Structures are given as structure tokens and as C-alpha cells.
XYZ file of C-alpha atoms in Angstrom:
257
model
C -0.009 0.159 -0.291
C 1.352 3.249 -1.072
C 0.664 5.566 1.944
C -0.254 3.784 5.373
C 0.493 0.150 4.976
C 2.952 0.017 8.271
C 1.860 3.270 10.520
C 3.109 3.063 14.151
C -0.274 3.041 14.839
C -0.693 -0.318 12.755
C -2.410 -2.603 15.261
C -5.315 -3.978 13.476
C -8.797 -2.075 13.952
C -11.881 -3.093 12.644
C -15.110 -0.940 12.080
C -18.651 -2.648 11.164
C -19.276 -3.921 7.677
C -21.265 -1.593 5.592
C -23.137 -4.069 3.665
C -21.604 -7.170 1.648
C -20.130 -6.252 -1.455
C -21.121 -9.729 -3.523
C -21.908 -7.565 -7.173
C -19.201 -5.291 -7.818
C -16.867 -5.657 -10.722
C -15.394 -8.416 -12.853
C -11.962 -8.733 -12.005
C -11.374 -8.271 -15.398
C -12.748 -4.475 -14.933
C -11.088 -3.685 -12.259
C -10.127 0.058 -12.552
C -11.543 0.184 -16.027
C -14.855 2.000 -14.793
C -17.100 -1.006 -16.164
C -20.033 -2.403 -14.433
C -19.563 -6.184 -15.241
C -20.686 -7.808 -12.080
C -18.611 -10.360 -9.856
C -19.940 -12.699 -7.078
C -18.047 -12.863 -3.772
C -18.368 -16.861 -3.638
C -16.232 -19.676 -1.794
C -17.422 -22.134 -4.766
C -14.574 -23.861 -6.230
C -11.979 -22.792 -3.047
C -9.685 -25.202 -1.792
C -10.641 -27.050 1.305
C -7.700 -25.456 3.009
C -8.820 -21.734 2.600
C -12.398 -23.013 4.326
C -11.410 -21.917 7.574
C -10.251 -18.493 6.400
C -13.675 -18.140 4.402
C -15.447 -18.893 7.666
C -13.322 -16.158 9.678
C -14.346 -13.865 6.972
C -18.178 -14.602 7.675
C -18.271 -14.686 11.549
C -15.349 -12.462 13.133
C -16.526 -9.682 14.644
C -14.553 -5.860 14.612
C -13.710 -5.701 18.254
C -12.255 -9.775 17.645
C -9.482 -7.932 15.307
C -8.782 -4.677 17.456
C -10.008 -2.097 19.971
C -9.809 0.613 17.707
C -12.771 1.379 15.273
C -13.261 3.818 12.482
C -15.078 6.870 13.647
C -19.000 6.785 13.415
C -19.231 10.190 11.650
C -17.792 8.361 8.997
C -14.657 10.197 8.473
C -11.657 8.875 7.292
C -9.652 8.024 3.844
C -11.303 5.063 2.287
C -8.752 2.129 1.449
C -8.394 -1.575 0.467
C -5.951 -4.026 0.389
C -5.929 -7.573 -1.534
C -4.682 -10.206 0.840
C -4.058 -12.827 -1.836
C -3.412 -16.469 -1.267
C -1.850 -18.596 -3.717
C -0.337 -22.490 -3.680
C 2.718 -22.471 -4.535
C 5.923 -25.184 -4.331
C 5.614 -25.427 -0.738
C 1.806 -25.140 -0.191
C -0.323 -22.132 0.848
C 1.457 -18.859 0.448
C 0.400 -15.099 0.481
C 1.464 -12.523 -1.654
C 3.541 -9.167 -0.951
C 5.311 -6.300 -1.805
C 8.252 -4.436 -0.213
C 8.317 -0.560 -0.369
C 11.075 1.061 -2.187
C 13.987 2.068 -0.294
C 14.263 5.350 -1.302
C 10.806 6.347 -0.229
C 10.388 9.272 2.583
C 8.084 7.367 5.002
C 7.791 3.777 5.221
C 10.990 2.639 3.121
C 11.612 -0.596 2.586
C 8.589 -1.937 4.487
C 6.361 -4.989 3.464
C 3.087 -4.774 2.843
C -0.286 -6.103 0.760
C -0.727 -4.562 -2.445
C -3.656 -1.684 -2.137
C -4.176 2.145 -1.721
C -7.093 4.816 -1.734
C -10.170 4.353 -3.535
C -10.313 6.011 -6.482
C -13.769 7.789 -7.491
C -13.989 5.481 -10.008
C -14.481 2.358 -8.146
C -17.526 3.007 -7.101
C -19.440 2.755 -3.755
C -16.875 2.332 -0.832
C -19.616 0.767 1.132
C -20.204 -2.081 -1.401
C -18.254 -2.242 -4.722
C -15.382 0.400 -4.299
C -13.179 -1.668 -1.919
C -13.082 -4.643 -4.489
C -12.510 -2.697 -7.158
C -9.878 -0.376 -5.299
C -8.209 -3.916 -4.231
C -7.999 -5.721 -7.813
C -6.816 -2.127 -9.319
C -4.068 -1.217 -7.127
C -2.854 -4.950 -7.163
C -2.655 -4.837 -10.790
C -1.110 -1.218 -10.809
C 1.648 -2.196 -7.930
C 2.502 -5.911 -9.059
C 1.335 -6.625 -12.571
C -1.201 -9.086 -11.349
C -3.966 -10.366 -13.682
C -6.993 -10.087 -12.302
C -8.816 -12.301 -14.332
C -7.203 -15.148 -11.896
C -8.549 -13.807 -8.871
C -11.207 -15.387 -7.047
C -12.477 -12.910 -4.255
C -13.891 -15.059 -1.520
C -14.224 -12.912 1.562
C -13.887 -9.358 3.081
C -12.861 -8.626 6.335
C -14.584 -6.001 8.591
C -12.999 -1.983 8.295
C -9.676 -1.592 9.659
C -8.685 1.535 11.267
C -5.253 3.140 11.647
C -5.671 6.289 13.914
C -2.611 8.085 13.103
C -3.172 8.346 9.742
C -6.931 8.216 9.524
C -7.052 5.234 7.077
C -10.291 3.361 6.816
C -8.677 -0.101 5.170
C -10.717 -2.750 3.831
C -9.110 -6.178 3.604
C -10.258 -7.872 0.614
C -9.295 -11.723 0.469
C -8.452 -13.596 -2.555
C -7.907 -17.216 -3.957
C -5.032 -16.855 -6.832
C -7.040 -19.562 -8.972
C -5.188 -19.033 -12.037
C -1.659 -17.513 -11.082
C -0.279 -14.806 -13.469
C 3.710 -13.512 -13.514
C 4.257 -10.647 -11.121
C 6.936 -8.177 -10.525
C 7.707 -4.663 -9.643
C 5.859 -2.241 -11.965
C 7.344 1.290 -10.518
C 11.148 0.723 -9.012
C 10.411 4.483 -7.168
C 7.410 2.694 -5.201
C 8.419 -0.786 -5.073
C 11.591 -2.556 -4.289
C 10.239 -6.096 -4.915
C 6.983 -8.729 -4.932
C 7.773 -12.244 -3.705
C 5.138 -14.576 -1.853
C 5.599 -16.025 1.752
C 4.590 -19.286 2.585
C 1.998 -19.882 5.206
C 4.464 -22.677 6.848
C 6.959 -19.849 7.293
C 4.411 -17.444 8.820
C 3.272 -19.968 11.343
C 6.464 -21.151 12.231
C 7.099 -19.912 15.857
C 10.831 -19.114 14.800
C 9.876 -16.467 12.685
C 7.622 -14.867 15.164
C 8.274 -12.034 17.402
C 6.989 -9.025 18.811
C 7.849 -5.623 17.284
C 8.761 -2.602 19.626
C 8.398 1.061 18.360
C 10.344 3.706 20.285
C 6.838 5.108 20.634
C 5.852 2.427 22.671
C 3.622 0.415 20.069
C 3.838 -3.173 20.506
C 2.745 -5.768 17.860
C 2.853 -8.624 16.240
C 6.077 -9.489 13.641
C 7.007 -12.074 11.505
C 10.546 -12.522 9.946
C 10.219 -14.021 6.629
C 12.115 -13.900 3.253
C 14.620 -11.786 4.231
C 12.001 -9.028 5.265
C 10.618 -7.857 8.736
C 6.601 -7.981 8.434
C 5.005 -5.610 11.224
C 2.477 -3.133 11.454
C -1.178 -3.349 9.766
C 0.350 -5.911 7.637
C 1.658 -8.122 10.453
C -1.807 -7.371 12.303
C -3.603 -8.614 9.619
C -2.038 -11.977 9.176
C -1.541 -12.263 12.888
C -5.316 -12.271 12.999
C -6.428 -14.485 10.092
C -3.840 -17.061 11.392
C -5.687 -17.059 14.571
C -9.318 -16.938 13.664
C -8.536 -19.662 10.927
C -6.789 -22.310 13.492
C -3.716 -22.023 11.727
C -1.810 -20.447 14.700
C 0.840 -22.318 16.956
C 2.360 -21.287 20.212
C 4.832 -18.789 20.162
C 7.072 -16.665 22.261
C 5.731 -13.036 22.617
C 8.447 -11.983 24.840
C 10.939 -12.222 21.687
C 11.286 -8.617 20.656
C 12.593 -6.852 17.591
C 13.131 -3.192 18.097
C 12.276 -0.427 15.119
C 13.846 3.035 14.831
C 11.684 6.236 14.724
C 12.206 6.090 10.917
C 9.426 2.873 10.954
């Protein structure tokens, strides 16, 4: 995500769902301003993703975080694509790493995603699906034709930046080549096996000088923390994939983080 993915206040936060975006846009039309329909469906989903789909249907906002978006509706609407695929080592997640030359959050991993544009449509229904697929295409070269959206988590909130974030869950049904589209924004695009994310040896607590503490993952030569790590942590927990890990193991961050 371009603007807020690794906020120092990025403990996962959620707001009540505002409608079920079950009819939005076709992946092919994402970002193209077309009105073709898509169904958020679990049909044909691999069985190992069933627990994630179930969690998306049943998890309550306050089970994800104590931070809720303002009741006034204020906040910059955005979306991220939480894309599950299947690689040589089994289930995996698609992530990207921000360019080291950026002024903020340089070199930090994130989900593909960004702010909703006017052409994405209704922020309460169609907009997040369009935005997640559009941003993923723009940032990683992902072909949206191969993505099946199977769930949407409650809206999340990042108090320090005022972003309201909708995590859109996708199954990479037909994988396409991905890579860096704009080196000025993205350093690399990579996948992380779920087995590595659940490995207790790869888990830690990130500690920021501000006092913020949150889950972190040391995977693929990267430290995943903040908003991204919070979403991954909650998915692993509510899908029943989490393994006991030592939360006392700390990774210090600096003020540039």
C-alpha cells in the first residue's frame, strides 16, 4: 500500500461491515470503470482456505482490534488485497516491499493496495473490491482475471493516519506473473509460504520507540510488522493455523519505521 501500510499505530482495527460487496466488478474490469458483475464466492475454493472464509463470515470487529473507525464516517477509504496462492511449499501469501528511497516507511513489506478512487464506485459495497484489484494490478502486474474474491474482512482503522482499510480476501485461482511495476515505489514483489508465517521461530513482537507493540514476522529476508502483520496475525488466529510462539521475543524498531 502506498501511503499507510505500516503505520506506527498499525495495530489491526476494525469497523462494522457496511454491506456485503457481493456484486461489484469483474476482476477483468477492475479499475476500468466497467460495470460487469462479480460474485464474492467460495465455490471451487480449495478446502484449506475454508477456515479463512469462515473467519471472514463470522469474525466481529472488536475481535480484531479495539480501534474502530469514527462513527462520523470520517477517514480516507482504502483497500488491500490479501491474496492466497499455492506454491511449491503449499499455501502462500503475496506481499510487496516498498522502495528504500521513499520518504516514509521505506523498505517495509505490505499487501498490495491503496486509496479508493472515484471510479472504483460505492465505498460501502463495490469500491473496496475494485480498488484492491486495481491497486494490485498497478503495483505488481497481477492479472485480476485469475483472482477469485472469496471474502471481505471488517473495515480496519489506522488512527495515526486516519485510513479506513478494507481487507479483500482473494484466491489466486490462476496465477499470473508478478513483479515490480514502478521501482520508485516498490523494491520487490514476493510470496511467503503460510508454513513460514506459522513457524514460531519466525515470529516476534515488534517494539517501536513510541511504545507501540505488535506482532511481527521475520520471513523472506524481511521484517513484516505493523498493519500487515496485524492482519496476518488475526487471520492465522481465527483460521486456527496459529502455533504457540514466544511473544517475549522482541524486535526493536527505530523512529524511521
